[in-house]
mmCIF file of C-alpha atoms in Angstrom:
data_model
loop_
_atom_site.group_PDB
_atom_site.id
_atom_site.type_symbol
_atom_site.label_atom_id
_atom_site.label_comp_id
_atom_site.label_asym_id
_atom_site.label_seq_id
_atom_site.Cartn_x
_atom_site.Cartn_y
_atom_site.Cartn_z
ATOM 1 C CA UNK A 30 94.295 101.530 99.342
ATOM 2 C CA UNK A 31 96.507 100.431 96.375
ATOM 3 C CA UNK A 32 97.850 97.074 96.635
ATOM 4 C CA UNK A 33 101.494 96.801 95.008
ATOM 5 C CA UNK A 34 101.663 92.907 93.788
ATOM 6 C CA UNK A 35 103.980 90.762 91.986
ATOM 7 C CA UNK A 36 103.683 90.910 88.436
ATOM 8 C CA UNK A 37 101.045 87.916 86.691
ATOM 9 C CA UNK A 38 99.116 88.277 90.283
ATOM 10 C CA UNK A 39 96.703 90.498 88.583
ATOM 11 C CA UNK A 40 96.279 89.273 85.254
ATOM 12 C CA UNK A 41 93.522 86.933 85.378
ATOM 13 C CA UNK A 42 91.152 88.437 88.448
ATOM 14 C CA UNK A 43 87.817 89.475 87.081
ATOM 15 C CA UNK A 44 88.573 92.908 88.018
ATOM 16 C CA UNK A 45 91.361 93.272 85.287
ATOM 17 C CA UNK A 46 89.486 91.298 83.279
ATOM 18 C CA UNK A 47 86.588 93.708 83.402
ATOM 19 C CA UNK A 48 88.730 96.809 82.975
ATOM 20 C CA UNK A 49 89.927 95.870 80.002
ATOM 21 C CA UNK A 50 86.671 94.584 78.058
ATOM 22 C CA UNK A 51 85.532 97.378 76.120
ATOM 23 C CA UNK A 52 87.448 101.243 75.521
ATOM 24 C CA UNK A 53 85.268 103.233 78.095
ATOM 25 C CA UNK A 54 85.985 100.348 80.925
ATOM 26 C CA UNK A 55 89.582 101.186 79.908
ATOM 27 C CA UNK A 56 88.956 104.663 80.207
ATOM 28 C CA UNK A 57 87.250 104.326 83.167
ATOM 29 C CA UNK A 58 90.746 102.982 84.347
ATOM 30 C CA UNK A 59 92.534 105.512 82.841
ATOM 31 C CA UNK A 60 90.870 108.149 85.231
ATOM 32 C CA UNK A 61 90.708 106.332 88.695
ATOM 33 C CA UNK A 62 94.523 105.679 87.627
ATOM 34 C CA UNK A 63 94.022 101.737 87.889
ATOM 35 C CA UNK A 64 97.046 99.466 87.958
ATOM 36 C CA UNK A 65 96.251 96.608 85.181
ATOM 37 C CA UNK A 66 98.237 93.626 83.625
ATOM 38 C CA UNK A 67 98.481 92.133 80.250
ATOM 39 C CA UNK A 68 100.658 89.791 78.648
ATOM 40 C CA UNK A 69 103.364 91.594 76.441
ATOM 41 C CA UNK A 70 103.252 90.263 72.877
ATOM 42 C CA UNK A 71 105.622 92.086 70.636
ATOM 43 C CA UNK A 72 109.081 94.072 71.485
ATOM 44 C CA UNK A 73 109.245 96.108 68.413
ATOM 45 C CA UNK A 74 112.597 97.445 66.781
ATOM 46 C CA UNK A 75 112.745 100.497 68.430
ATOM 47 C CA UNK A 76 112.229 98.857 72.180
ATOM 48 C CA UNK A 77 108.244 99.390 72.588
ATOM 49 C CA UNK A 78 106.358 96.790 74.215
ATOM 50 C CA UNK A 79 103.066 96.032 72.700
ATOM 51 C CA UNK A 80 100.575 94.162 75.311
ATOM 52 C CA UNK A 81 97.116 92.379 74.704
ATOM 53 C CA UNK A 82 94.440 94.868 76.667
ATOM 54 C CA UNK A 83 92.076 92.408 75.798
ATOM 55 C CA UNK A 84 89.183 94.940 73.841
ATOM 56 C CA UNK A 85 92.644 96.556 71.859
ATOM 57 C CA UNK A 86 96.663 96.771 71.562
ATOM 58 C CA UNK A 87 98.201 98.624 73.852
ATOM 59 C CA UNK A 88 101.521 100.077 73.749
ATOM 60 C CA UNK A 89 104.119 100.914 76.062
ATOM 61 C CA UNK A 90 106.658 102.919 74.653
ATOM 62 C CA UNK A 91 110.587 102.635 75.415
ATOM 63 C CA UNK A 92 110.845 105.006 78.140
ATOM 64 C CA UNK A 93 108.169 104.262 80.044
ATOM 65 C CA UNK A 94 109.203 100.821 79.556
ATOM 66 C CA UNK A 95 110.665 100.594 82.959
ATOM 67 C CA UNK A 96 111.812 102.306 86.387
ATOM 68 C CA UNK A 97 115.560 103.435 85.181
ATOM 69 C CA UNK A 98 115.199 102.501 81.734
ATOM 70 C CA UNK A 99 115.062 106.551 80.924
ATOM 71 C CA UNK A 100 118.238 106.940 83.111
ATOM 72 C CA UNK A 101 120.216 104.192 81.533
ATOM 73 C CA UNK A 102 120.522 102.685 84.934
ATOM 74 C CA UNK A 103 118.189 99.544 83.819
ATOM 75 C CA UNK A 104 118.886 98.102 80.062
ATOM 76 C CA UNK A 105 116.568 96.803 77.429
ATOM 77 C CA UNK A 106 117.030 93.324 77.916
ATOM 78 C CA UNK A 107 114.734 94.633 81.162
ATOM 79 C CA UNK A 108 111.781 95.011 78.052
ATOM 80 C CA UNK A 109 113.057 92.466 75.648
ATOM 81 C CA UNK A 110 112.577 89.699 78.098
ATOM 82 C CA UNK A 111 109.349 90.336 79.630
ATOM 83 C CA UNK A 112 107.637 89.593 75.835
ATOM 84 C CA UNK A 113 105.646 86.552 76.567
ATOM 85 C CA UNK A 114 104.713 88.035 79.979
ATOM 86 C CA UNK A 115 102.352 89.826 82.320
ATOM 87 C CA UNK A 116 103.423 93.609 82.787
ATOM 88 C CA UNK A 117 101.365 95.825 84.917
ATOM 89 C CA UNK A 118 100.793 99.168 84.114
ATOM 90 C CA UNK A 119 98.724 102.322 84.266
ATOM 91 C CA UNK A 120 96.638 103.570 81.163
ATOM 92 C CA UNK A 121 97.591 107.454 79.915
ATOM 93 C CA UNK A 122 95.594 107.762 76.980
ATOM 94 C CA UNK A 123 94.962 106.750 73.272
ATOM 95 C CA UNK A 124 96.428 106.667 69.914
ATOM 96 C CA UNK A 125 95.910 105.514 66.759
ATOM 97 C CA UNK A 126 98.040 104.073 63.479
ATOM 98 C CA UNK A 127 97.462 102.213 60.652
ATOM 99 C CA UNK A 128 96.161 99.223 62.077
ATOM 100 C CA UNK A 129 93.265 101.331 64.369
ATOM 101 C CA UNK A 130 93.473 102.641 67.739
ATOM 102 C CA UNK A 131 95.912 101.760 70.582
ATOM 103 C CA UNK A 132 96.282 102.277 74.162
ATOM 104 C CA UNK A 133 99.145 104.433 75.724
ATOM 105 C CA UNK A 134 100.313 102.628 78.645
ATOM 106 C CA UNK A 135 103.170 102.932 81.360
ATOM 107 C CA UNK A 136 104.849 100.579 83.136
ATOM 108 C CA UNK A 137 107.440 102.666 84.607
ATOM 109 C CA UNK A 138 105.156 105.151 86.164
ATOM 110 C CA UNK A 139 103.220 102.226 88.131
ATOM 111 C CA UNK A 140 106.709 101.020 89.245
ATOM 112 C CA UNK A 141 107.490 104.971 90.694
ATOM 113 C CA UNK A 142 104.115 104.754 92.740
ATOM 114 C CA UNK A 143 105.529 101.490 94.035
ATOM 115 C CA UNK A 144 108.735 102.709 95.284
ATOM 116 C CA UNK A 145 107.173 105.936 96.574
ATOM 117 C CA UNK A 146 104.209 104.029 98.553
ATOM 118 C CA UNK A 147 105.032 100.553 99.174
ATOM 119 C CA UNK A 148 108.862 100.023 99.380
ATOM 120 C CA UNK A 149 110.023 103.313 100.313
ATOM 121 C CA UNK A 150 108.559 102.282 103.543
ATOM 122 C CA UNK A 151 109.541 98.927 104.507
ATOM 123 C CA UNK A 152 112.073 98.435 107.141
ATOM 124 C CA UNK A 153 114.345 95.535 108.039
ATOM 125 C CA UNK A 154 111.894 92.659 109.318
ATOM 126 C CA UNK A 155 108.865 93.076 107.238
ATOM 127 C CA UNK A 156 107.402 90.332 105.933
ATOM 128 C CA UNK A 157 106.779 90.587 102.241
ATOM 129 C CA UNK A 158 105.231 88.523 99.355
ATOM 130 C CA UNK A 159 108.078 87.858 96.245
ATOM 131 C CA UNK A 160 107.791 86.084 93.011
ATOM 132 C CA UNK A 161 111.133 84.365 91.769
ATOM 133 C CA UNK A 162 112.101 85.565 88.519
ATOM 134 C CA UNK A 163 115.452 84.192 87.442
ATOM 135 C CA UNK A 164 117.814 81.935 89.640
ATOM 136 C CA UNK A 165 121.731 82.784 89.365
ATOM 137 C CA UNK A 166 124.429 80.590 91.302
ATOM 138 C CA UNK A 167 124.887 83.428 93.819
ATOM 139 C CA UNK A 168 121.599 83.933 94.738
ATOM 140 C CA UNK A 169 117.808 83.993 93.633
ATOM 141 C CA UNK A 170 115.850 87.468 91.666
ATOM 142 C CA UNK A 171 111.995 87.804 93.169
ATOM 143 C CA UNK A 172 109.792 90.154 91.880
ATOM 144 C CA UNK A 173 108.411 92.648 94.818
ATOM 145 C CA UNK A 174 106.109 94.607 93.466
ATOM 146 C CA UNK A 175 105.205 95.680 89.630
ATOM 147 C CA UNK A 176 108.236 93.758 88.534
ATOM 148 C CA UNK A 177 110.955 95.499 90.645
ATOM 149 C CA UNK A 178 113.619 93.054 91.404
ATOM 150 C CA UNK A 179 114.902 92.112 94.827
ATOM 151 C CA UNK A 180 117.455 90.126 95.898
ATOM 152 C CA UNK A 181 118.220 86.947 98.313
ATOM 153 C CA UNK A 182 121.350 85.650 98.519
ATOM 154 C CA UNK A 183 122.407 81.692 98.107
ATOM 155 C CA UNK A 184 123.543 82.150 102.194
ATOM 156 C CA UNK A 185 119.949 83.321 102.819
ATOM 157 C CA UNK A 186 117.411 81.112 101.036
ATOM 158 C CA UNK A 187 118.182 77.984 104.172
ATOM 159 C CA UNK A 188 119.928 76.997 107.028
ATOM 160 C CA UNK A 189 120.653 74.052 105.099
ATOM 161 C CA UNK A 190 123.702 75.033 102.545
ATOM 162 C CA UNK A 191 122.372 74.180 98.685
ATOM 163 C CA UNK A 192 125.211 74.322 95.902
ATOM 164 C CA UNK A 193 122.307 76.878 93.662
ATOM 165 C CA UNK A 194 119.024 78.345 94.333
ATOM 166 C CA UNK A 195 117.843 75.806 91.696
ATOM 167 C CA UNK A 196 117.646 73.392 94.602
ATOM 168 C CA UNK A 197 115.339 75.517 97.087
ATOM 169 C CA UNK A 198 113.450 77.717 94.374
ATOM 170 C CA UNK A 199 111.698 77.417 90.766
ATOM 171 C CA UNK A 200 111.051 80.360 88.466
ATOM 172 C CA UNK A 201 107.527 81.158 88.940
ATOM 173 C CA UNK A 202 107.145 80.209 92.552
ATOM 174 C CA UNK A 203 105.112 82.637 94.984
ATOM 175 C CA UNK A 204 107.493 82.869 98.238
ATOM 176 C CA UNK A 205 107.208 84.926 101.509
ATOM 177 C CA UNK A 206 110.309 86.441 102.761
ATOM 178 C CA UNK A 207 111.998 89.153 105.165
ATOM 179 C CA UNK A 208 113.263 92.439 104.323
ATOM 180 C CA UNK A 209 116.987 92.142 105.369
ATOM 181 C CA UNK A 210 117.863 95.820 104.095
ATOM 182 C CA UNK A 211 116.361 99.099 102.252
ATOM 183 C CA UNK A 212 119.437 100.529 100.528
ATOM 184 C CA UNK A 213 119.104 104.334 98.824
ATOM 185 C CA UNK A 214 117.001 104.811 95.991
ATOM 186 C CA UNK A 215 114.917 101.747 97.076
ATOM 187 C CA UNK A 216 117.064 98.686 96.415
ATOM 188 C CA UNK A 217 115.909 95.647 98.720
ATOM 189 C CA UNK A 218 117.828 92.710 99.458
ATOM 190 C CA UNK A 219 115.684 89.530 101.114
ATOM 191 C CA UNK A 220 116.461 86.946 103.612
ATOM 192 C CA UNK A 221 114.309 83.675 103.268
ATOM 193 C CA UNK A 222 115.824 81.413 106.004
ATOM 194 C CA UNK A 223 114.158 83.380 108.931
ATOM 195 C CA UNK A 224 110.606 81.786 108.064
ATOM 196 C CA UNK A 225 111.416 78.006 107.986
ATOM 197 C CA UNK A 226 111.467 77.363 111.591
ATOM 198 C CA UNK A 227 113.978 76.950 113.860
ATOM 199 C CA UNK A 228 116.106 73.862 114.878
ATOM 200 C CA UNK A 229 113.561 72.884 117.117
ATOM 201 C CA UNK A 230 110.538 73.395 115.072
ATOM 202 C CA UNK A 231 111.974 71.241 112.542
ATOM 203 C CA UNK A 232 113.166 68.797 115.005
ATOM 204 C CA UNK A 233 109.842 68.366 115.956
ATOM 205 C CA UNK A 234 108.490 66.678 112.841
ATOM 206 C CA UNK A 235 111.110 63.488 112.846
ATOM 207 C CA UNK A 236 111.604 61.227 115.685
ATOM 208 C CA UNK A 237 114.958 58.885 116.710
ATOM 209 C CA UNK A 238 113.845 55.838 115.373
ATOM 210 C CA UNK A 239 112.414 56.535 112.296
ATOM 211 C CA UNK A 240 113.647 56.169 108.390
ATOM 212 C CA UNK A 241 113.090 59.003 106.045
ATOM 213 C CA UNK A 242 114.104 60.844 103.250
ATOM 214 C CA UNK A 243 116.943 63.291 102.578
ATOM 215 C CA UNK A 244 118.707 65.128 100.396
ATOM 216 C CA UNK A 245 122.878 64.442 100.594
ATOM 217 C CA UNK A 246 124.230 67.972 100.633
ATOM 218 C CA UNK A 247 128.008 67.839 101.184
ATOM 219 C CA UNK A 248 130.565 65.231 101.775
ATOM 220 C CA UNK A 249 133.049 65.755 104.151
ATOM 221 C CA UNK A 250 136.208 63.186 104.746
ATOM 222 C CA UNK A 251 134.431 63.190 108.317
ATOM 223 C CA UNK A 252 130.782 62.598 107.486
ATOM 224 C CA UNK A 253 127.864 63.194 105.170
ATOM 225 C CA UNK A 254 125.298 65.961 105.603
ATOM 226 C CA UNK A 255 121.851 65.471 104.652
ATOM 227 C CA UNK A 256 119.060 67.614 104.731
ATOM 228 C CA UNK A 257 116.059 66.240 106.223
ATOM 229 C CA UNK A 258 113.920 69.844 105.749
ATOM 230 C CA UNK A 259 115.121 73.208 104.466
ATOM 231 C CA UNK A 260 116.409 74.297 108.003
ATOM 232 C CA UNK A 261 117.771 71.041 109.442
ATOM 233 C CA UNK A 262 120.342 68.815 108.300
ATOM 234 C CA UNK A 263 121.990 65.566 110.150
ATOM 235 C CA UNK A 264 125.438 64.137 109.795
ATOM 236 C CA UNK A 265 126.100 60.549 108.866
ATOM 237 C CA UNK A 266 129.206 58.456 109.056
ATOM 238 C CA UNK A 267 131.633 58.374 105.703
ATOM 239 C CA UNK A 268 130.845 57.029 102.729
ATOM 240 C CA UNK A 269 133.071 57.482 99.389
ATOM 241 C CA UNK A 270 129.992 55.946 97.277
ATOM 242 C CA UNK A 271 127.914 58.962 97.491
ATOM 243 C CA UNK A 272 127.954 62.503 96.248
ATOM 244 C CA UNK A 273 126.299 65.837 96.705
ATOM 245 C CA UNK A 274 122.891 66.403 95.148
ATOM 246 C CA UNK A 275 122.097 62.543 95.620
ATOM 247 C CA UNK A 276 118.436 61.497 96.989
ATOM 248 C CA UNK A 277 118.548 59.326 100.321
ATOM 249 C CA UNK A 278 116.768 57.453 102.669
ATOM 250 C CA UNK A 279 118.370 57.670 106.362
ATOM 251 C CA UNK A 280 117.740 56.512 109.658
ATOM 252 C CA UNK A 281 117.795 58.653 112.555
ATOM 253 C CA UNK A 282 120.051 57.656 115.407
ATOM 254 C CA UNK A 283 119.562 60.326 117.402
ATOM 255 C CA UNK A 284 118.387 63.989 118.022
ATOM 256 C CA UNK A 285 120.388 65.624 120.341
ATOM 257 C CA UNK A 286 119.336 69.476 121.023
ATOM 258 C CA UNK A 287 122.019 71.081 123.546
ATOM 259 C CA UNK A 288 124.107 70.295 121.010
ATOM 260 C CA UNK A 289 122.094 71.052 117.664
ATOM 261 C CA UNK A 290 122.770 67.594 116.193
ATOM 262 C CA UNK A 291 121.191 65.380 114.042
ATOM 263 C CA UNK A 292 122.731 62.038 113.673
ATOM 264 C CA UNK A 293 122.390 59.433 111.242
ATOM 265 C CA UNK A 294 122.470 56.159 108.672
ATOM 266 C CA UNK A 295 122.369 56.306 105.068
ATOM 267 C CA UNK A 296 120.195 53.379 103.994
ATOM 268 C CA UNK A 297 120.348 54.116 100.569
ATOM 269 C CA UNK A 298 121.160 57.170 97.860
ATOM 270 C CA UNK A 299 120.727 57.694 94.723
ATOM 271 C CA UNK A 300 119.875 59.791 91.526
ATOM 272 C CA UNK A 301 117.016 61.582 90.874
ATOM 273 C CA UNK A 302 115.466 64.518 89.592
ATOM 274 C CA UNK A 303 112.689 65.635 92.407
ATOM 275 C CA UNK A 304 111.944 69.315 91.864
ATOM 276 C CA UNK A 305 111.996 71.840 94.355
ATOM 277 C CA UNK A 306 108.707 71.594 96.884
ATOM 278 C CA UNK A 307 106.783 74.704 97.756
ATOM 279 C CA UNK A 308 108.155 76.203 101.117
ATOM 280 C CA UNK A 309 106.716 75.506 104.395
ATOM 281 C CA UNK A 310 106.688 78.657 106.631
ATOM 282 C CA UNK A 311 106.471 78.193 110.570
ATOM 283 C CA UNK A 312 106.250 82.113 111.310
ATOM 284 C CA UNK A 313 103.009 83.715 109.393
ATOM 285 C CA UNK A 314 103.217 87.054 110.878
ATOM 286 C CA UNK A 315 103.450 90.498 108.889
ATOM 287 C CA UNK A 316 106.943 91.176 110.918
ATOM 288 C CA UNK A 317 109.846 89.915 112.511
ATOM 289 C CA UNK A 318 112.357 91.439 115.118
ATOM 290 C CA UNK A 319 114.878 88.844 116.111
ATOM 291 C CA UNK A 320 115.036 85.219 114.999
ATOM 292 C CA UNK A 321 116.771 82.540 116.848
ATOM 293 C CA UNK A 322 117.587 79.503 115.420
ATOM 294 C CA UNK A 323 119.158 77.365 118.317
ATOM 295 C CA UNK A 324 117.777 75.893 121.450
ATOM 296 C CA UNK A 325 117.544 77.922 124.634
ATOM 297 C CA UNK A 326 119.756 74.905 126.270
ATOM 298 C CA UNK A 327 122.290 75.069 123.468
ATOM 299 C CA UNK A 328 125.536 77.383 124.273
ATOM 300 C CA UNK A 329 126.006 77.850 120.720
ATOM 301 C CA UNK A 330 123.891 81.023 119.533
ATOM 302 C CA UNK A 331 122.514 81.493 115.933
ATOM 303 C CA UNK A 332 120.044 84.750 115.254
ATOM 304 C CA UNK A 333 119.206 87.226 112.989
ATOM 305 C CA UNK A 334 118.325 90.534 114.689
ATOM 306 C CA UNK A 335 116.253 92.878 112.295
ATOM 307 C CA UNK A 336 118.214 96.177 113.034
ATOM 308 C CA UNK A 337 118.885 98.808 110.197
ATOM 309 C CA UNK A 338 121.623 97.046 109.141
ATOM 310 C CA UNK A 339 120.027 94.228 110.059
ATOM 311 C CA UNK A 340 123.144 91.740 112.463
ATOM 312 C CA UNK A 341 123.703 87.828 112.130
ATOM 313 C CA UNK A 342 124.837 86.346 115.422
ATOM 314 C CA UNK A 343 126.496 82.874 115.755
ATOM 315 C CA UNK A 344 128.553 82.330 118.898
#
């Protein structure tokens, strides 16, 4: 069965390694139609990447480049940025030029087998590694497969509100996350939130008493919201000394779950840089039908319900 990865998950296994050690292993590839990856070194004038196959150069020409790139419905900043980068691709033959022989390779064709086998068939719900690519204010890129993009939104990434993805996410960083929709001709958007546990999960790892750190989020003439973890944040009393963004230390006052409260002291808050943690997922299953966020005991209702479209509840 052909695995569809994330692309720079392949690049340095021994298998891929292997393939691409001498011209018969990479025509041994060529045959069984073996998804590889090597780093792209050179985007030449007319738009063809050139990638390190390790025994040669290989060469993936402009329209095979990408998924769309053909169609003009994907540009070439798509092949002008990934220079410096793992691509995957399939081998389709040789060639040679001045410099000696060359591998044919394309990128585009492994990203059609992707959308035919792998994503073609997911379904609000599914559980799916991502990669994050590139983090814009509205939302965060993640590769899915053989460097076809995906989607999740700033509203999706936490419970916890974050002014940019930059918060939450680094480029680079492996994620889970669930399929929130499969629009036609294979576009996916993601939902993130689902997997970090809900109020009471994350309740669970603080205690009334205790002093710990937090993030200040937002400040409100009536109060200051702090994230203690990704999907929980309390509400302390007003200060006009602090700001969003701010590291603090807070003590808990209370945790009150019929009414989905957190409350608490600021101690202290100040500047600093931390960067973003790797997430810690509470659900590790391969698929997800309805989330619920609040207590049974609280009247308030928050839930995702993986339907195609997939519906938000809060009540």
């Amino acid at each position: 069965m052909t695995h569809f990865y994330p692309e720079g998950l392949l690049l340095d296994t021994l298998e891929n390694k292997a393939a691409q050690s001498s011209r018969s292993a990479l025509e041994e590839a060529r045959q069984q139609g073996r998804i590889l990856e090597g780093r792209a070194t050179l985007c030449d004038s007319m738009h063809n990447l050139w990638v390190d196959v390790g025994c040669m150069r290989g060469m993936i020409p402009h329209d095979e480049g990408a998924y769309g790139i053909r169609e003009g419905s994907v540009r070439d900043i798509a092949l002008i940025s990934r220079v410096n980068k793992p691509v995957c691709f399939v081998v389709t033959g040789f060639d040679r030029d001045s410099l000696g022989v060359y591998a044919l390779l394309s990128r585009r064709a492994v990203q059609e087998q992707c959308l035919r086998s792998y994503i073609a068939a997911l379904r609000p719900g599914d559980i799916i590694p991502a990669r994050i690519t590139h983090l814009e204010p509205f939302g965060a890129f993640a590769d899915i497969g053989c460097g076809l993009p995906s989607l999740i939104p700033i509203d999706s990434i936490s419970v916890s509100r974050i002014s940019h993805p930059r918060d939450r996410f680094s480029t680079g960083m492996d994620i889970r996350a669930v399929v929130r929709s499969v629009e036609p001709g294979g576009r996916v958007c993601l939902t993130h939130k689902e997997l970090l546990g809900t109020w009471e999960q994350n309740a669970a790892l603080f205690e009334q008493g205790e002093t710990v750190a937090g993030v200040i989020r937002s400040v409100e003439n009536y109060g200051v919201f702090v994230e203690l973890a990704p999907n929980l944040a309390g509400l302390a009393e007003p200060r006009d000394d602090v700001h969003a963004g701010q590291q603090a230390c807070v003590f808990i006052k209370s945790l009150i779950p019929d009414r989905m409260k957190v409350k608490l002291i600021i101690i202290d808050a100040f500047d600093a840089d931390y960067p973003p943690t790797e997430p810690r997922y509470f659900f590790e299953g391969d698929r997800m039908e309805c989330w619920r966020y609040s207590p049974e005991q609280c009247s308030r209702i928050i839930e995702t319900v993986f339907t195609d479209p997939p519906e938000q509840r809060e009540t």
